[in-house]
C-alpha atoms as a PDB file:
ATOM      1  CA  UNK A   1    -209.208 -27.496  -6.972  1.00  0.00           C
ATOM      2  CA  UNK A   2    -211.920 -28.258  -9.563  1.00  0.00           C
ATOM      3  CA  UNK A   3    -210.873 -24.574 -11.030  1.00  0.00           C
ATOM      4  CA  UNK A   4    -206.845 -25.590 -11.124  1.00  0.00           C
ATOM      5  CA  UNK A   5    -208.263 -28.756 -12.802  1.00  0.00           C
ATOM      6  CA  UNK A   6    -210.246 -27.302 -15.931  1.00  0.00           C
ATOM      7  CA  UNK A   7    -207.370 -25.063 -16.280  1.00  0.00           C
ATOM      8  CA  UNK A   8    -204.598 -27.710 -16.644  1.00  0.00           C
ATOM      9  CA  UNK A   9    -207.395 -29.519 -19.216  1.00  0.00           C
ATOM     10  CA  UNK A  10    -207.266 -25.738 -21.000  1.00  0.00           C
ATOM     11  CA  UNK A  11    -203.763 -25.863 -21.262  1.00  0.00           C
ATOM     12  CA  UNK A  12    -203.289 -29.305 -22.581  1.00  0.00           C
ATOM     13  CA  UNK A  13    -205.829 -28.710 -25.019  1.00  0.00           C
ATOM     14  CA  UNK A  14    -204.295 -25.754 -25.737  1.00  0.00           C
ATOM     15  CA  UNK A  15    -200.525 -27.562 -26.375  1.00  0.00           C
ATOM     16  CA  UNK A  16    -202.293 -30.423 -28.070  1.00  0.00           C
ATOM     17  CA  UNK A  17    -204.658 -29.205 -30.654  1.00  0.00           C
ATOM     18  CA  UNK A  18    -207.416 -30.224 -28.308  1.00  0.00           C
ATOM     19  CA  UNK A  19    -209.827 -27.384 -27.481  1.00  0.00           C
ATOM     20  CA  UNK A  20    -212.814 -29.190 -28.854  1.00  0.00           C
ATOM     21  CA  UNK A  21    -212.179 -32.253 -26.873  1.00  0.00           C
ATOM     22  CA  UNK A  22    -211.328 -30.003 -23.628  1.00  0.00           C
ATOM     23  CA  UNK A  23    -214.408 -28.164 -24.556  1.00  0.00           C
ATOM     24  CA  UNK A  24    -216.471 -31.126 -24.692  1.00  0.00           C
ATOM     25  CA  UNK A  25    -214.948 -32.092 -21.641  1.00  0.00           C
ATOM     26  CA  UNK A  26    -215.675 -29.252 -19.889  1.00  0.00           C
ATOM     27  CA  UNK A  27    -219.095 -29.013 -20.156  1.00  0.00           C
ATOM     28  CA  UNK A  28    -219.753 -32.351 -19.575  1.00  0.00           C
ATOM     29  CA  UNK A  29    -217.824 -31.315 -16.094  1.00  0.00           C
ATOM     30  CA  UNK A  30    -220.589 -28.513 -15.290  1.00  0.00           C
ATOM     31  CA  UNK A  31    -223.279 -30.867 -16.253  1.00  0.00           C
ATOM     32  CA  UNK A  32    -222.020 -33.152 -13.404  1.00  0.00           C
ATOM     33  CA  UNK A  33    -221.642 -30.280 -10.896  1.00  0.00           C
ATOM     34  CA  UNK A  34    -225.782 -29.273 -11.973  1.00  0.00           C
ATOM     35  CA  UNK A  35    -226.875 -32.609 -11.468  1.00  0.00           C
ATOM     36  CA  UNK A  36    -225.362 -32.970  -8.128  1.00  0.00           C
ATOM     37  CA  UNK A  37    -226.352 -29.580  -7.211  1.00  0.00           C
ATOM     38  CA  UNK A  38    -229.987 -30.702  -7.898  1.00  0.00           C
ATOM     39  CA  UNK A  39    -229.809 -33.752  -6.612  1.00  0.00           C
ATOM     40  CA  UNK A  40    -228.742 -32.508  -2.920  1.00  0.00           C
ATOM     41  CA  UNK A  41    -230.402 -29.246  -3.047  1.00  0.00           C
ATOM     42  CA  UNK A  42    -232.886 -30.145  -0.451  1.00  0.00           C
ATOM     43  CA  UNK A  43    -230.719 -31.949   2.133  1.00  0.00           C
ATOM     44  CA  UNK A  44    -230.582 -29.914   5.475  1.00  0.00           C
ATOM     45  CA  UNK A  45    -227.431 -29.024   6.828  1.00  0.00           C
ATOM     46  CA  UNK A  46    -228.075 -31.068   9.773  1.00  0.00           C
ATOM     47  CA  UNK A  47    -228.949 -33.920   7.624  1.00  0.00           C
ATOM     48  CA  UNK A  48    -225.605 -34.182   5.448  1.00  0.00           C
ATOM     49  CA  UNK A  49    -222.935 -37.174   6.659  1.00  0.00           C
ATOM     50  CA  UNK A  50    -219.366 -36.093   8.741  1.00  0.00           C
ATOM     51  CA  UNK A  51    -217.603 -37.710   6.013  1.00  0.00           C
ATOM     52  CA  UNK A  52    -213.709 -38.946   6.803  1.00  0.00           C
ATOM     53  CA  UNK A  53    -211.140 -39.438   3.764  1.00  0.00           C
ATOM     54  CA  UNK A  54    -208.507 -41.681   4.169  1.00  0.00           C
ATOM     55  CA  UNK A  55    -205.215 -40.870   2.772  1.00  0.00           C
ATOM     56  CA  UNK A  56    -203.253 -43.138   0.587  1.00  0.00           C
ATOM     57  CA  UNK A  57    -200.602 -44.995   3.075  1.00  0.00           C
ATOM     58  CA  UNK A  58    -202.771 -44.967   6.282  1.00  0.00           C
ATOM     59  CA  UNK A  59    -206.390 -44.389   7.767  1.00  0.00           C
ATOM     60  CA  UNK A  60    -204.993 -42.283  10.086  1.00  0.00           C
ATOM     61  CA  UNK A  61    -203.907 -39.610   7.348  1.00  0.00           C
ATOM     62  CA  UNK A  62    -206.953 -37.395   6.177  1.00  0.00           C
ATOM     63  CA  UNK A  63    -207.510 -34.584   3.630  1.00  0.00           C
ATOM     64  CA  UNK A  64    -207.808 -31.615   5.269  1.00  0.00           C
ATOM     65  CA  UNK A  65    -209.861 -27.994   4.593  1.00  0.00           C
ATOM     66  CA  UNK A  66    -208.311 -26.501   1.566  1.00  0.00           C
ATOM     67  CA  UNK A  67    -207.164 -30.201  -0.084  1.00  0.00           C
ATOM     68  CA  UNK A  68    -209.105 -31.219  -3.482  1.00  0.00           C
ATOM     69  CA  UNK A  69    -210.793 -34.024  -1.895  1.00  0.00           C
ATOM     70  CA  UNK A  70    -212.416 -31.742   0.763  1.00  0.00           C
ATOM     71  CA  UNK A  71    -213.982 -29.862  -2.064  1.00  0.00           C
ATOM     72  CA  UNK A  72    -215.221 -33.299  -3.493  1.00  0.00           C
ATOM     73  CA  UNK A  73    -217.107 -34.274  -0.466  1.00  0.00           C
ATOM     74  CA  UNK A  74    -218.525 -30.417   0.205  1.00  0.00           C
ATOM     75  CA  UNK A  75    -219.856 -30.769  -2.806  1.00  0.00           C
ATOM     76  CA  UNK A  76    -222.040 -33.811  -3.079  1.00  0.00           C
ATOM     77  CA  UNK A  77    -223.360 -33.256   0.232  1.00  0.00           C
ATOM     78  CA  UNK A  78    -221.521 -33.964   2.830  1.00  0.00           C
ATOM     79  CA  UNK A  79    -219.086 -32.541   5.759  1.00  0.00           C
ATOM     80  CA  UNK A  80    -215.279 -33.053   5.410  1.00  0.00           C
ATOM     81  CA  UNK A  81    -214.105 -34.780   8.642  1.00  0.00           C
ATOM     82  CA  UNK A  82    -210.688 -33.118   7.863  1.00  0.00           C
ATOM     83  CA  UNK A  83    -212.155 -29.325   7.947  1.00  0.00           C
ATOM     84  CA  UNK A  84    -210.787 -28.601  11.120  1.00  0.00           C
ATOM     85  CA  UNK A  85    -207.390 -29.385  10.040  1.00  0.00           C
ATOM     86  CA  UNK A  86    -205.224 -26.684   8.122  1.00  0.00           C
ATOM     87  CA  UNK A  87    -203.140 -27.839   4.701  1.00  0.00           C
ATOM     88  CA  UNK A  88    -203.656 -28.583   1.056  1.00  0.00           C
ATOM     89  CA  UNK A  89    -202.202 -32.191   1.365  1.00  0.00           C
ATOM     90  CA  UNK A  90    -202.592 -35.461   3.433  1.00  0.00           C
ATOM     91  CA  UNK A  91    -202.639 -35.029   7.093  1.00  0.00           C
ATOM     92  CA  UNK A  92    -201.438 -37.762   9.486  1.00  0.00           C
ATOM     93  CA  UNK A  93    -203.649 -37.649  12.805  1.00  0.00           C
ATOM     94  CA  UNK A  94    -204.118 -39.333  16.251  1.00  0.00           C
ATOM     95  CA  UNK A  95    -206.523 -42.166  17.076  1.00  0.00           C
ATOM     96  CA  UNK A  96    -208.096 -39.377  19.474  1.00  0.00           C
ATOM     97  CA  UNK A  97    -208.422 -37.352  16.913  1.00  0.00           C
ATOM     98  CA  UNK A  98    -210.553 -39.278  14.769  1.00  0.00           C
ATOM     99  CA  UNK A  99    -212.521 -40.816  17.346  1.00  0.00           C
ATOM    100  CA  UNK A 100    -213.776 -37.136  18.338  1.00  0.00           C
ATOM    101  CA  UNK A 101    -214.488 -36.499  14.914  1.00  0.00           C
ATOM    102  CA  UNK A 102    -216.657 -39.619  14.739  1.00  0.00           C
ATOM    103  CA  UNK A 103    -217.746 -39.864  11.103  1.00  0.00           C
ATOM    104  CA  UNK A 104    -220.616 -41.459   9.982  1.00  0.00           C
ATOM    105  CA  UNK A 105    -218.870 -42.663   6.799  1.00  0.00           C
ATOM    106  CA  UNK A 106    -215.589 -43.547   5.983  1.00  0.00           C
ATOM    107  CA  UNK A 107    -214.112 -43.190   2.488  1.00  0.00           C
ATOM    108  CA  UNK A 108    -210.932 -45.151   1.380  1.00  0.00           C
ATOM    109  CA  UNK A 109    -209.574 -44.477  -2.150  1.00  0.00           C
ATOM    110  CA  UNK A 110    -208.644 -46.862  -4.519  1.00  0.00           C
ATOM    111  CA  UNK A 111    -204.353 -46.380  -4.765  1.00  0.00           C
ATOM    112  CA  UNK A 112    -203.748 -47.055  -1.163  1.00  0.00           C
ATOM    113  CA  UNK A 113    -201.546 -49.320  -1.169  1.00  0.00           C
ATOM    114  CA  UNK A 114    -201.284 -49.989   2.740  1.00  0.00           C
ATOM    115  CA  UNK A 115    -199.383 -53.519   4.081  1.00  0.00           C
ATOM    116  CA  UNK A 116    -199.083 -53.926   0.089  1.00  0.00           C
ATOM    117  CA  UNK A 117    -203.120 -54.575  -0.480  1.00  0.00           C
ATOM    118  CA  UNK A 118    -204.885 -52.246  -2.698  1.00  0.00           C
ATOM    119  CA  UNK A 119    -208.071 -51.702   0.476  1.00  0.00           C
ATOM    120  CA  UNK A 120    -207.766 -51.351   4.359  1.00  0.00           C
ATOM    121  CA  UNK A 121    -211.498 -51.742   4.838  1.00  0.00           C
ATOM    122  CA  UNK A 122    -211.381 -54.459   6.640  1.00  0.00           C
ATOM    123  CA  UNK A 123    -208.243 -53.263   8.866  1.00  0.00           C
ATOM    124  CA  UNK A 124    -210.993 -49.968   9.934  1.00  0.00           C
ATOM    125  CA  UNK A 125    -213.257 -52.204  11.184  1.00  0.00           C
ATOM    126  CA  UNK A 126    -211.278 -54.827  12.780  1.00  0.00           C
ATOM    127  CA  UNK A 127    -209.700 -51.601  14.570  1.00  0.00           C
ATOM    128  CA  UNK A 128    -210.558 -51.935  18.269  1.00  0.00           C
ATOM    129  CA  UNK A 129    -209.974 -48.170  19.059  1.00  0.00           C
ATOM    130  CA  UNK A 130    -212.458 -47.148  16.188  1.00  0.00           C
ATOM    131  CA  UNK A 131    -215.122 -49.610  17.563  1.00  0.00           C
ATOM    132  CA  UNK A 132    -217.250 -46.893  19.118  1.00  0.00           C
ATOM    133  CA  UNK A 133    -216.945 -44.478  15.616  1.00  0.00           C
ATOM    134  CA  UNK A 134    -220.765 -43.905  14.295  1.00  0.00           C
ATOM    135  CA  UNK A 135    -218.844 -45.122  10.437  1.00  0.00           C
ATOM    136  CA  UNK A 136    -217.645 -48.303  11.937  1.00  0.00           C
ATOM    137  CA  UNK A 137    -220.429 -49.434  13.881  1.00  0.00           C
ATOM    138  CA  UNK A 138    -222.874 -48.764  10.608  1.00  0.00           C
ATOM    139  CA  UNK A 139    -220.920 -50.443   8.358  1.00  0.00           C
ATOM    140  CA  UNK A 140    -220.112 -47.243   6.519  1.00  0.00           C
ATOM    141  CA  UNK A 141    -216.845 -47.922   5.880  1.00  0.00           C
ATOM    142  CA  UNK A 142    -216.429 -48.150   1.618  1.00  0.00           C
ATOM    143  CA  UNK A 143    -213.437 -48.113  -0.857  1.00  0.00           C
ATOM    144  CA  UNK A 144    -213.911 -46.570  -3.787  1.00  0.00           C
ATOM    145  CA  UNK A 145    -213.958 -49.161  -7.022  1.00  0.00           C
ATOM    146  CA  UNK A 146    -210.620 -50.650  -7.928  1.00  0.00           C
ATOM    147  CA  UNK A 147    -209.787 -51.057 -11.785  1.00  0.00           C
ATOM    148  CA  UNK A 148    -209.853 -47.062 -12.929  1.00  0.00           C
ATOM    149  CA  UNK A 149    -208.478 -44.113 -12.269  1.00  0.00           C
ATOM    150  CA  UNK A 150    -208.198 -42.308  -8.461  1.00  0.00           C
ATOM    151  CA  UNK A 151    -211.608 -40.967  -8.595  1.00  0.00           C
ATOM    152  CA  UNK A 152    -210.969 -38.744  -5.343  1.00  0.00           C
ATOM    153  CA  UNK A 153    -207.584 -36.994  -7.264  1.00  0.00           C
ATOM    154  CA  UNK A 154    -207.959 -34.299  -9.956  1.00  0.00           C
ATOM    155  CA  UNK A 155    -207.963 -36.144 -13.064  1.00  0.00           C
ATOM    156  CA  UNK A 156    -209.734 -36.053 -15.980  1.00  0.00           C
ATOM    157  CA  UNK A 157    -212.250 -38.434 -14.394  1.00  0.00           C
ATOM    158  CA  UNK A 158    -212.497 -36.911 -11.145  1.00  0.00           C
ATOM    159  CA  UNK A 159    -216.215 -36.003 -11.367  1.00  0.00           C
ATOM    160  CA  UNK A 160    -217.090 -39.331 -11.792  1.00  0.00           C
ATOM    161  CA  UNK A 161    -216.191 -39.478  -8.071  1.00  0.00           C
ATOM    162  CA  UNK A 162    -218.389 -37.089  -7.077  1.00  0.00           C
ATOM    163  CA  UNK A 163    -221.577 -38.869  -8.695  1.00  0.00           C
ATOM    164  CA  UNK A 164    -219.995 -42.098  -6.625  1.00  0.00           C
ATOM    165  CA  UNK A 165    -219.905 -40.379  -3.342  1.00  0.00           C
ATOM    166  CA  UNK A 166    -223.369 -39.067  -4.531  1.00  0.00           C
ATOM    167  CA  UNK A 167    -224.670 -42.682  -4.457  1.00  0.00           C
ATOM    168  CA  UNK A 168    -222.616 -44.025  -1.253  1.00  0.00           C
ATOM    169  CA  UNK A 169    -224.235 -40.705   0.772  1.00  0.00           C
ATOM    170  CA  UNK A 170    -227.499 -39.960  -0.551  1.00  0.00           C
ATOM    171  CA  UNK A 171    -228.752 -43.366  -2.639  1.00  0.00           C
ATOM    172  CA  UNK A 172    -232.315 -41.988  -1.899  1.00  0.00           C
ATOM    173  CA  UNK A 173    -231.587 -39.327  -4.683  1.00  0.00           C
ATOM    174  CA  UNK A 174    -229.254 -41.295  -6.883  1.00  0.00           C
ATOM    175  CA  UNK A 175    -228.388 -45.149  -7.119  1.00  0.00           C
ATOM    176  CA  UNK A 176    -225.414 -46.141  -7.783  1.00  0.00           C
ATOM    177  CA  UNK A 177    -227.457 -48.021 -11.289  1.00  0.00           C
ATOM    178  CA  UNK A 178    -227.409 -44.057 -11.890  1.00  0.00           C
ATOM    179  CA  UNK A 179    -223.824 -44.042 -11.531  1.00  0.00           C
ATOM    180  CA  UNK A 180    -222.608 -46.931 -13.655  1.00  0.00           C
ATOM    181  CA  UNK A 181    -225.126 -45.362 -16.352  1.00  0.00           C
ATOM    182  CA  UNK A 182    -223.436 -42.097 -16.456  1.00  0.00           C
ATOM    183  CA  UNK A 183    -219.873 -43.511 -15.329  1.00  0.00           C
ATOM    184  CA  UNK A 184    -220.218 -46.172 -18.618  1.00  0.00           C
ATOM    185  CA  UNK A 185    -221.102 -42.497 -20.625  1.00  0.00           C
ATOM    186  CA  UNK A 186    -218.793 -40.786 -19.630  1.00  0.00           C
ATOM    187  CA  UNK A 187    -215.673 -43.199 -20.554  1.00  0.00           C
ATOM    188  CA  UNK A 188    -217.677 -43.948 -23.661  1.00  0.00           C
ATOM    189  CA  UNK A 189    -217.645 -40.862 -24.938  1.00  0.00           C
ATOM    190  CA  UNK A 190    -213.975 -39.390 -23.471  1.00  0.00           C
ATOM    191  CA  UNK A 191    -212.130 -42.575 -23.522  1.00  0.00           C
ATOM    192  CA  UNK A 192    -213.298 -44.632 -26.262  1.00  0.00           C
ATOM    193  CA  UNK A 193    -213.914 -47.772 -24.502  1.00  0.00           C
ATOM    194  CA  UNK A 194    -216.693 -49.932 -23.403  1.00  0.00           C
ATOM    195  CA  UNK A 195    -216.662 -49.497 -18.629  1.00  0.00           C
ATOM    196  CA  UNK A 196    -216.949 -53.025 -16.914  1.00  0.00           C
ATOM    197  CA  UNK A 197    -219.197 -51.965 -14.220  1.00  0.00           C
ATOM    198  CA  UNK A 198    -218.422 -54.925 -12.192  1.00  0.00           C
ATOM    199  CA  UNK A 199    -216.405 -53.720  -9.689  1.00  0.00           C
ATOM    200  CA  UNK A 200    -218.916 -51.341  -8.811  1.00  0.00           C
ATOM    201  CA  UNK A 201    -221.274 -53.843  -7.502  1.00  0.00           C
ATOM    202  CA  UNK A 202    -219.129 -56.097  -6.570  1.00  0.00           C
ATOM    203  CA  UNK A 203    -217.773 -53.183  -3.757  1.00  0.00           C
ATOM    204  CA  UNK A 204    -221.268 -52.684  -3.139  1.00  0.00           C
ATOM    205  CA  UNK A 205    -222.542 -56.617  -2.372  1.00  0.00           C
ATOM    206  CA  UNK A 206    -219.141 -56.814  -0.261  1.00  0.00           C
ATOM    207  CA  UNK A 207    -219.914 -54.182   1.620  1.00  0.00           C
ATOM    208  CA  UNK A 208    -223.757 -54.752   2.034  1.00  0.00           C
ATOM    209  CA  UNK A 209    -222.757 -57.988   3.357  1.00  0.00           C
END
């Protein structure tokens, strides 16, 4: 959870010498969680997307109710696909299964490493059975940008994909220029280095097209 997150950043800081770093850290953290709380404040329940995770071996693995990345897409808006499902780790599913949840977006993270390549987007919607799935016949389909850390997973990054997902589900609110503003800040400031923001965009024209 978000909570079990700041705490491990507590205790590291706390073994380290670190506390003004974690601090720092921190409240950039609820700075993200205001900003997306404003930003989504006014979508209607009936409005927000059925959003499916993938796991990280196969498409037909999902995160299910009480798993971080459930959390992560409650939060910026959206409906876990995987709410119905009990468990605080990857679930493996049916093809029936996800063709009654019927998504209307489909999330793949970045350290997947399915038939050895580093995104199944393309296998989702070459998938005959998942044809008819509201994701797949949008286009909705998206993996998150290759080249940083596992933005779905509790690390010290994490928020940074919750402003992502904030962009893929509600760009009407925030662009994803937003997002490789603040994500270029944020690593900036916590890491030290200079973001290439190329792989952003370059996910997003691939997918567009």
């Amino acid at each position: 959870s978000h909570e079990q997150l700041v705490g491990m950043v507590n205790l590291i800081a706390q073994l380290t010498g670190a506390e003004e770093q974690a601090a720092a850290l921190i409240a950039r953290y609820d700075e993200v969680l205001a900003k997306i709380a404003e930003l989504t404040a006014n979508i209607a329940d009936d409005a927000k997307p059925v959003v499916y995770m993938c796991g990280t071996s196969s498409y037909l693995t999902t995160a299910p109710k009480d798993m971080y990345q459930a959390s992560v897409i409650t939060t910026v808006g959206g409906k876990n696909a995987g709410d119905e499902l009990e468990g605080d780790s990857w679930v493996d599913i049916s093809y029936e299964q996800l063709i009654a949840m019927n998504p209307d977006v489909i999330i793949i993270p970045t350290n997947n490493m399915a038939n050895g390549q580093p995104d199944f987007t393309a296998d989702v919607i070459a998938d005959e059975q998942l044809k008819d799935i509201t994701a797949v016949k949008n286009g909705a389909v998206y993996n998150m940008p290759a080249g940083f850390e596992a933005w779905d997973s509790p690390v010290p990054s994490g928020v940074l994909g919750m402003l992502w997902m904030t962009a893929k589900l509600h760009p009407e609110v925030y662009t994803m220029d937003e997002f490789a503003a603040d994500a270029t800040d944020f690593y900036k400031t916590f890491y030290g280095f200079d973001m290439d923001t190329s792989s952003i965009f370059a996910e997003t024209a691939e997918k567009a097209t």
